[in-house]
Coordinates of N, CA and C in Angstrom, one line a residue:
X1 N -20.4 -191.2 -124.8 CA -20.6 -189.8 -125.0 C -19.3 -189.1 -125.4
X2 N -19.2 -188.2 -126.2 CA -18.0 -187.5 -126.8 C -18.0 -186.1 -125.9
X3 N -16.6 -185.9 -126.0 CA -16.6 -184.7 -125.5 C -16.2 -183.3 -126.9
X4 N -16.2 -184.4 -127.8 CA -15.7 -182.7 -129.0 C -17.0 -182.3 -129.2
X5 N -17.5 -180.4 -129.3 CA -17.9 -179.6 -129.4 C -17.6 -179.2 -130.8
X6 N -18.6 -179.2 -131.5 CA -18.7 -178.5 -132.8 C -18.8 -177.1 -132.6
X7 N -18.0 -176.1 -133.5 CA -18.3 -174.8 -134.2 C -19.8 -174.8 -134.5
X8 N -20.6 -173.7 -134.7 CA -21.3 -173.5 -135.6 C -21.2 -173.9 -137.0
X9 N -19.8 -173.1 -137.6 CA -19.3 -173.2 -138.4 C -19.6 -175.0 -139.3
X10 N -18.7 -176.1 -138.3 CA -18.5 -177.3 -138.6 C -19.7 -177.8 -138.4
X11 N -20.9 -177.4 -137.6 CA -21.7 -178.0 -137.8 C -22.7 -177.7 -138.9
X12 N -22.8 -176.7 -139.2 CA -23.3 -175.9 -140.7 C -23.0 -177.2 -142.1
X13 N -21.8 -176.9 -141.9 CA -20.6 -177.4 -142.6 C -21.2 -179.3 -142.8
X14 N -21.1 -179.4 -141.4 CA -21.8 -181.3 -141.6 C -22.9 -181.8 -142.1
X15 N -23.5 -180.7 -141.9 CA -25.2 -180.5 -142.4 C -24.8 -180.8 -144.0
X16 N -24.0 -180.0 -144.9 CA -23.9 -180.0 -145.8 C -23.3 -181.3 -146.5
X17 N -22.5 -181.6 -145.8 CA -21.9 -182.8 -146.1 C -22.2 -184.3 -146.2
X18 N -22.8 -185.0 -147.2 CA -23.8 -186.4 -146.8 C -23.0 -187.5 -146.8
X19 N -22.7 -188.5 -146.1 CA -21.5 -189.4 -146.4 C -21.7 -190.4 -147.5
X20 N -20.6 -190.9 -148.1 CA -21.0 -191.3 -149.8 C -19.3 -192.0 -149.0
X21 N -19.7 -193.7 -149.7 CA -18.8 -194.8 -149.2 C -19.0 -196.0 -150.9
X22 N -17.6 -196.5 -151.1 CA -17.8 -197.4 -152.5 C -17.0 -197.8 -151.8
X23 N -17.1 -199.5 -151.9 CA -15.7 -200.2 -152.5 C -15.9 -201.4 -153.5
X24 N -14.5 -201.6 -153.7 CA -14.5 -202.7 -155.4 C -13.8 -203.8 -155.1
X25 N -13.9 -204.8 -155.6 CA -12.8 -205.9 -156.0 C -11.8 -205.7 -156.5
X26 N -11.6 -204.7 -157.4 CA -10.5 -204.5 -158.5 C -9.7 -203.5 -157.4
X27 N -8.6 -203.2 -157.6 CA -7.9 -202.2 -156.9 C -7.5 -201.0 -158.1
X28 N -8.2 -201.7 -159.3 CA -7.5 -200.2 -160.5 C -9.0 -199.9 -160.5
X29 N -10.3 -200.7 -160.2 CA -11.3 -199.4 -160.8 C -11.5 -198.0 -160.7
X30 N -12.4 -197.6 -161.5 CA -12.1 -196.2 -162.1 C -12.7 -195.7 -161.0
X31 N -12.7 -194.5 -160.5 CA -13.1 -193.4 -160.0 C -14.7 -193.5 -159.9
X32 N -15.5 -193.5 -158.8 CA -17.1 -193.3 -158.7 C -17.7 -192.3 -158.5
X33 N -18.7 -192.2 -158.6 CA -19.3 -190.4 -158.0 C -19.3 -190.5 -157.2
X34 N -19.6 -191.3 -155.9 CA -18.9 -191.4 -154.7 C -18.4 -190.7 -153.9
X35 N -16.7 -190.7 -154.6 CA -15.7 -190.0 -154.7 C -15.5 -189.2 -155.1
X36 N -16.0 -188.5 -155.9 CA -15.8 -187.1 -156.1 C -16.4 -185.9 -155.4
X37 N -16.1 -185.0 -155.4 CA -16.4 -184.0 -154.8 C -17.6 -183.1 -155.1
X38 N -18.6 -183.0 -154.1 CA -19.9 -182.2 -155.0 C -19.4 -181.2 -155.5
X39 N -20.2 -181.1 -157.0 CA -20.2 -179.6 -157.3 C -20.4 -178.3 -156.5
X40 N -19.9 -177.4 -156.6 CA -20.3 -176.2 -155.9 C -22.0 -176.2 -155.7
X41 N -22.8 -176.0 -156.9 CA -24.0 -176.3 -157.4 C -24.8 -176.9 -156.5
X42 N -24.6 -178.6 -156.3 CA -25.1 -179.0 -155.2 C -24.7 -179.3 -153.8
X43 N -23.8 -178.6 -153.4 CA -23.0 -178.7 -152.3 C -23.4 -177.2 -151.7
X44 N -23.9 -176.1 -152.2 CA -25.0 -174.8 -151.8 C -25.2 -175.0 -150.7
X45 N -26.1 -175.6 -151.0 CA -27.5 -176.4 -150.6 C -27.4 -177.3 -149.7
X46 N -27.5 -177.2 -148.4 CA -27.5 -178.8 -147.6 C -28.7 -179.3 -147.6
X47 N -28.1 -180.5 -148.1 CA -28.9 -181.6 -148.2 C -30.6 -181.9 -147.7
X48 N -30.1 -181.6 -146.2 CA -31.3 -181.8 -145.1 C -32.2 -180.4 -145.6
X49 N -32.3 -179.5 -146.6 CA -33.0 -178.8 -146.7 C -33.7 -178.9 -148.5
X50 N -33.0 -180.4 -149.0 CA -33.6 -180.3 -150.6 C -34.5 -181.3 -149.8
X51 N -35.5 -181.2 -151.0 CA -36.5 -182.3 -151.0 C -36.0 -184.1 -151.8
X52 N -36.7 -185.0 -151.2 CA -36.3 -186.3 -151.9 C -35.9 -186.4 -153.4
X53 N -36.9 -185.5 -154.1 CA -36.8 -185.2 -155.6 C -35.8 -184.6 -156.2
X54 N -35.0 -183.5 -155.5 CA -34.1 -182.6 -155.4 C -32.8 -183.6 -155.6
X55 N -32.9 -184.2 -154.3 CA -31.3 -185.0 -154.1 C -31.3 -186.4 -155.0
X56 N -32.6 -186.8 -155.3 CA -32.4 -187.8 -156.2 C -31.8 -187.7 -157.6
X57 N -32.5 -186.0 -157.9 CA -32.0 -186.0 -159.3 C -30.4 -185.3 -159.2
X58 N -30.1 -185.0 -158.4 CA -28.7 -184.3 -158.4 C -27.7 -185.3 -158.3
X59 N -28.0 -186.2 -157.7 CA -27.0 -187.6 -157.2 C -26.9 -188.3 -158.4
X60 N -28.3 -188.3 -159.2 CA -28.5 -189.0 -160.5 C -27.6 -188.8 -161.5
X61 N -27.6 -187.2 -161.9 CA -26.7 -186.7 -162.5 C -25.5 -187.0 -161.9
X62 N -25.0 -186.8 -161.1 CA -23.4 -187.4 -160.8 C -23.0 -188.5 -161.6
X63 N -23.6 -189.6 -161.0 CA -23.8 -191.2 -161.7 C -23.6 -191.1 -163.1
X64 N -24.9 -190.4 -164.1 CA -24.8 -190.7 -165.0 C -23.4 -189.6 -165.9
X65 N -23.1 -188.8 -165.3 CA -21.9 -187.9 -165.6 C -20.9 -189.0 -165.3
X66 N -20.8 -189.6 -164.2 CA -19.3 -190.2 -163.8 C -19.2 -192.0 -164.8
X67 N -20.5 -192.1 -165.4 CA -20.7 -193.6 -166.0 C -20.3 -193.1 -167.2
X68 N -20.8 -191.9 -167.7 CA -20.1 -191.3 -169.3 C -18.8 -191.3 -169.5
X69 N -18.0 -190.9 -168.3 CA -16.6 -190.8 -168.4 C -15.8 -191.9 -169.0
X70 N -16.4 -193.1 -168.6 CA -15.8 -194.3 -168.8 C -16.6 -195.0 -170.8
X71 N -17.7 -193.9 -170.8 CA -17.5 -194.7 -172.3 C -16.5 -194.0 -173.5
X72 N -16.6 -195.3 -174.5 CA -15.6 -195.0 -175.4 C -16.5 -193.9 -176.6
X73 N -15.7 -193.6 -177.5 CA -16.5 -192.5 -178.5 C -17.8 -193.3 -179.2
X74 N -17.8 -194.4 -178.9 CA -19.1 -195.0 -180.2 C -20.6 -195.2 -179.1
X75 N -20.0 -195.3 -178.0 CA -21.1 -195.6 -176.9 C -21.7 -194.4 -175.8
X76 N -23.3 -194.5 -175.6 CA -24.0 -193.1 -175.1 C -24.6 -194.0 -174.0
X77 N -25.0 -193.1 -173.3 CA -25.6 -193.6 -171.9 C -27.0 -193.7 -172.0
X78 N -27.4 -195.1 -171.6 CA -28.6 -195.8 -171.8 C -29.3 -196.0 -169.8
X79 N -30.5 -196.5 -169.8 CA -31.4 -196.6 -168.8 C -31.8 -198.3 -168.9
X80 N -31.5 -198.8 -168.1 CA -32.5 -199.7 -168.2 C -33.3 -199.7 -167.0
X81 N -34.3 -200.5 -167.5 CA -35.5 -200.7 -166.0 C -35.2 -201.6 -165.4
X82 N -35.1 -201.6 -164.2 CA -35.5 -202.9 -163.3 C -36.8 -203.4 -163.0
X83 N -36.8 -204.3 -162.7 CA -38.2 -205.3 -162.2 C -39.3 -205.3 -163.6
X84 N -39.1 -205.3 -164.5 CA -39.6 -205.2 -165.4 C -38.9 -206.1 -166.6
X85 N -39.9 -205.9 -168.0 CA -39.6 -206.4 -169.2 C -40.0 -205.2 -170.3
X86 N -39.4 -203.5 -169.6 CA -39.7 -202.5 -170.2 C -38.8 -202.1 -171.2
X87 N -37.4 -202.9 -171.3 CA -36.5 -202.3 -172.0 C -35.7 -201.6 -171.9
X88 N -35.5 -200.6 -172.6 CA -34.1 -199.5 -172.7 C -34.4 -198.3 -172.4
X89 N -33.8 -196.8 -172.3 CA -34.5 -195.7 -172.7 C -33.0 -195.2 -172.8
X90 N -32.9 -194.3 -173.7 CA -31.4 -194.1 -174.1 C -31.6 -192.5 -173.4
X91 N -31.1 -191.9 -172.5 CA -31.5 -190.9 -171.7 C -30.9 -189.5 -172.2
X92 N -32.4 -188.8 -172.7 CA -32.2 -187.6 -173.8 C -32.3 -186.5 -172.1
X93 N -32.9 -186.5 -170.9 CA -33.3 -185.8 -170.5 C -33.4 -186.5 -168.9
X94 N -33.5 -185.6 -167.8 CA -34.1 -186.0 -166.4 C -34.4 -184.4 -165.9
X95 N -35.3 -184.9 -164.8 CA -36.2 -183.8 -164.3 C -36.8 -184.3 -163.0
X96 N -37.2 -183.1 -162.0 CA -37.9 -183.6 -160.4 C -39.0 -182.7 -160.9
X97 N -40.2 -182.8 -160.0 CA -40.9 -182.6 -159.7 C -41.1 -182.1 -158.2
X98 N -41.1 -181.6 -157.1 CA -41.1 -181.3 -155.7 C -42.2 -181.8 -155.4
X99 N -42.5 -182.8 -154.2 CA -41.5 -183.4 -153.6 C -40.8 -184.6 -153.5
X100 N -41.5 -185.5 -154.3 CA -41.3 -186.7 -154.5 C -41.0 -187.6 -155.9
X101 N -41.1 -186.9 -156.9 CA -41.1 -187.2 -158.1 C -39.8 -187.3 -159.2
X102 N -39.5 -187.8 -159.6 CA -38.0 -187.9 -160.5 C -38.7 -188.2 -161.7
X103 N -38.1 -187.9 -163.1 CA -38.7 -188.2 -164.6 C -37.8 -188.2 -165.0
X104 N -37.7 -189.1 -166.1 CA -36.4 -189.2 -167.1 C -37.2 -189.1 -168.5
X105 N -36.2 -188.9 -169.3 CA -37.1 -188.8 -170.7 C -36.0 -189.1 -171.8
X106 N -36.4 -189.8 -173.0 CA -35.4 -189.9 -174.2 C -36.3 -190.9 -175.2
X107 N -36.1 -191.9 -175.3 CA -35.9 -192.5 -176.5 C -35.9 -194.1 -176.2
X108 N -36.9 -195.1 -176.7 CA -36.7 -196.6 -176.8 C -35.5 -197.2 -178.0
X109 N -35.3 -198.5 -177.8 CA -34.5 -199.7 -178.5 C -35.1 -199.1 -180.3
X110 N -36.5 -198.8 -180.2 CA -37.3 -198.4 -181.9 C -37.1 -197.3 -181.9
X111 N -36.5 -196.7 -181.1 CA -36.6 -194.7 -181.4 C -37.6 -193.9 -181.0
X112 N -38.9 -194.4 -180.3 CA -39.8 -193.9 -179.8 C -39.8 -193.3 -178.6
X113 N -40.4 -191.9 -178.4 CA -40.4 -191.2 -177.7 C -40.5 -191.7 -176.3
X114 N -39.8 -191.7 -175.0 CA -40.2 -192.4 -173.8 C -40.0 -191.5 -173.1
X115 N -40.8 -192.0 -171.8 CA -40.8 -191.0 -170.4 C -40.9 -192.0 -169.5
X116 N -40.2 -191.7 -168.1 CA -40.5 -192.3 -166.9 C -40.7 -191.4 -166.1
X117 N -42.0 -192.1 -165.4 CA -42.2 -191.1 -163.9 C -41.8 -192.0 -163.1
X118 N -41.0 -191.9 -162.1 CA -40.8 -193.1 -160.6 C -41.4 -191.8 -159.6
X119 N -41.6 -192.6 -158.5 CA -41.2 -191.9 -156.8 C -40.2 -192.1 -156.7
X120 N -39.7 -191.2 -155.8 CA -38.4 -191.4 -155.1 C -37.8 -192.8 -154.3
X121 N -39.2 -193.1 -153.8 CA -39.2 -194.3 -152.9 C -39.4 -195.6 -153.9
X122 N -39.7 -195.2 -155.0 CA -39.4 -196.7 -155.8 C -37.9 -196.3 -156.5
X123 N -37.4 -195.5 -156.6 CA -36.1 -195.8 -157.7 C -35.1 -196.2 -157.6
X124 N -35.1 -197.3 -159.1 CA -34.2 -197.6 -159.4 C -33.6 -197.8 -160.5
X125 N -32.3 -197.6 -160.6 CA -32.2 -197.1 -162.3 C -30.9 -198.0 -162.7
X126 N -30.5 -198.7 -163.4 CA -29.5 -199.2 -163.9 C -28.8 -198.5 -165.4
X127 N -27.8 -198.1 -165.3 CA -27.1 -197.2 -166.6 C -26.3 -198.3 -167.2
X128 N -27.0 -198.2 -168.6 CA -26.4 -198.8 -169.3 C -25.5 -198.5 -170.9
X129 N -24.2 -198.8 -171.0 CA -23.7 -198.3 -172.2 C -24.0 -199.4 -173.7
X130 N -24.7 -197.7 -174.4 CA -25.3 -198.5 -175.5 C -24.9 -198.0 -176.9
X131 N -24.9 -198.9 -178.0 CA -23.9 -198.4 -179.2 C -25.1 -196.9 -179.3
X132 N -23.9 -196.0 -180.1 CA -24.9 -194.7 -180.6 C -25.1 -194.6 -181.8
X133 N -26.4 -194.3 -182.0 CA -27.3 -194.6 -183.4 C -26.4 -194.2 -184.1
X134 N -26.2 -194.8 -185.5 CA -25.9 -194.3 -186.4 C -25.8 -192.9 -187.4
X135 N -27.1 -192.7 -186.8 CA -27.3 -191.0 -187.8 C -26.3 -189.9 -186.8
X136 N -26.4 -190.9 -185.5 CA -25.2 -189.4 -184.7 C -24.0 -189.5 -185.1
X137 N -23.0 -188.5 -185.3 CA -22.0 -188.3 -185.5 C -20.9 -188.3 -184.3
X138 N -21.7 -187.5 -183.0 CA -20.6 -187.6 -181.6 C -22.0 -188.0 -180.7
X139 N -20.9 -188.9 -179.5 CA -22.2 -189.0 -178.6 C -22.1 -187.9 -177.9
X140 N -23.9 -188.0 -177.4 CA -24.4 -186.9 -176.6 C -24.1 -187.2 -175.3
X141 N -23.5 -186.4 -174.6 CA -23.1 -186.6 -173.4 C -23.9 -185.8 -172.3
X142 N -25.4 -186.5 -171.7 CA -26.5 -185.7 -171.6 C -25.7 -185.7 -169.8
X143 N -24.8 -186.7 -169.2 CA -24.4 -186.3 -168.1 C -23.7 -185.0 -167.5
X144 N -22.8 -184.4 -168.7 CA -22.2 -183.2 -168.6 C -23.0 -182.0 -168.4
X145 N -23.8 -182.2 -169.6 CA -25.1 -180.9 -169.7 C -25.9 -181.1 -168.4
X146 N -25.9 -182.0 -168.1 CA -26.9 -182.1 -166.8 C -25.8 -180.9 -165.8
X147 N -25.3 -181.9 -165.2 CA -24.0 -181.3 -164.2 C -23.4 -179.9 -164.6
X148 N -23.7 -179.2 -165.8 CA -23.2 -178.0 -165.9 C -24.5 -177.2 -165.7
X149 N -25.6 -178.2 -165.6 CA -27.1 -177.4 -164.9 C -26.6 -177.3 -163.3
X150 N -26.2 -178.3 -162.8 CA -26.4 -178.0 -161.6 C -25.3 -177.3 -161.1
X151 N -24.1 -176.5 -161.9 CA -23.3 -175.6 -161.5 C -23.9 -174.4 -161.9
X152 N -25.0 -174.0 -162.4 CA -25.3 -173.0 -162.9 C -24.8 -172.4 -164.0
X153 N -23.7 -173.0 -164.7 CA -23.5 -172.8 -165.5 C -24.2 -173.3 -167.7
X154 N -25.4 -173.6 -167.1 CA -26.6 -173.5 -168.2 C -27.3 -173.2 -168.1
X155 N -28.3 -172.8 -168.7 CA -29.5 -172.3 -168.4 C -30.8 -173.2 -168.2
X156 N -31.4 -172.4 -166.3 CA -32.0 -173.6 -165.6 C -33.7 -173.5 -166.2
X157 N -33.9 -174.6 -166.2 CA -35.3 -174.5 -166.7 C -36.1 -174.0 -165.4
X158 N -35.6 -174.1 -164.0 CA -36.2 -173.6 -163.4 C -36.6 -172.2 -162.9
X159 N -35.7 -171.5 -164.0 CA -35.6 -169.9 -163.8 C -36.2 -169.6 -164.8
X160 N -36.4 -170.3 -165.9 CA -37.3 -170.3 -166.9 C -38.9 -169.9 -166.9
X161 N -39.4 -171.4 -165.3 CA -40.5 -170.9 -165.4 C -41.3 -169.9 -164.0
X162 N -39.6 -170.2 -163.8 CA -39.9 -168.8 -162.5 C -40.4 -167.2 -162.7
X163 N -39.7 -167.1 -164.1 CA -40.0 -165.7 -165.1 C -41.0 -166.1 -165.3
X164 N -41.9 -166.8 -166.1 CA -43.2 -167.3 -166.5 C -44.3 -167.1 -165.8
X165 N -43.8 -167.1 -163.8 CA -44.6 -167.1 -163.2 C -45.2 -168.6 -162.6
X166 N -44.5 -169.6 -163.2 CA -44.9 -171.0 -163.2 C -44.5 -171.7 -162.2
X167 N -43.5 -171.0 -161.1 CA -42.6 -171.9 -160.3 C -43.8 -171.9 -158.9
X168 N -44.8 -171.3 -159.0 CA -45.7 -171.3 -158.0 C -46.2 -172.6 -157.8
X169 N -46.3 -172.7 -156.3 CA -47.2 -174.2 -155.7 C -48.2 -174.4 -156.0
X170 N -49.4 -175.5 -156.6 CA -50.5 -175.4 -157.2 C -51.1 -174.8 -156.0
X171 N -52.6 -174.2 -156.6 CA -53.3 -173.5 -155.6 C -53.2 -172.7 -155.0
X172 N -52.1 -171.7 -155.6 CA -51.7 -170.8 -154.8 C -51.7 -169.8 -155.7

């Protein structure tokens, strides 16, 4: 049994805080999302009060923000599937659903339009760095634009269809 006493404060505070642990073989690897520090964005927010879908895609974004950092100018951030023989998806887009739902969205190995729906409780996503088509000129760095969604600094599709009226629970 411990005798230290939390603050309100610190225990607010813990709520918010989820513990995030890496380690490597190499002693020079690069920095993980892990280790960095949440955004203001999703650090709001404690955790114990997003839904599965919520923290999935927020943490997702991290990952795929902190795996861009490390490519070079010719290579863009790609998906592959696990447990499968589905291929690639070169990742134009990600999105939740409340409360269980994660989607990714972009593009196959032929350029055809893809989408994934997972649960939360099946995902799993491997990022992978893939040359960038040719017709592009710079790669798209869809982890940035993500992560500057979740600082509020873009504009959120979910205020979008909150104006619309759309952000309502079905059936309601």
């Amino acid at each position: 049994m411990s005798d230290m006493i939390d603050t309100t404060a610190e225990a607010h505070e813990s709520s918010a805080m989820p513990c995030a642990r890496v380690a490597h073989t190499a002693p020079d690897a690069p920095v993980t999302a892990e280790l960095e520090p949440l955004p203001e964005g999703v650090a709001a927010q404690p955790y114990a009060e997003k839904s599965p879908a919520q923290w999935a895609y927020e943490r997702l974004i991290l990952y795929i923000q902190n795996f861009e950092k490390q490519l070079d100018a010719q290579q863009e951030v790609a998906m592959g599937f696990t447990g499968g023989d589905a291929g690639v998806l070169r990742i134009e887009g990600i999105g939740y659903f409340d409360p269980d739902i994660v989607t990714f969205y972009g593009r196959d190995e032929e350029n055809a339009r893809t989408q994934l729906i997972q649960h939360v409780s099946q995902l799993s996503v491997m990022l992978r760095a893939m040359p960038m088509p040719s017709e592009v000129e710079e790669p798209r760095r869809i982890g940035f634009r993500l992560a500057a969604d979740l600082d509020g600094e873009a504009p959120a599709t979910k205020a979008k269809r909150a104006s619309a009226g759309k952000d309502k629970p079905a059936g309601s």
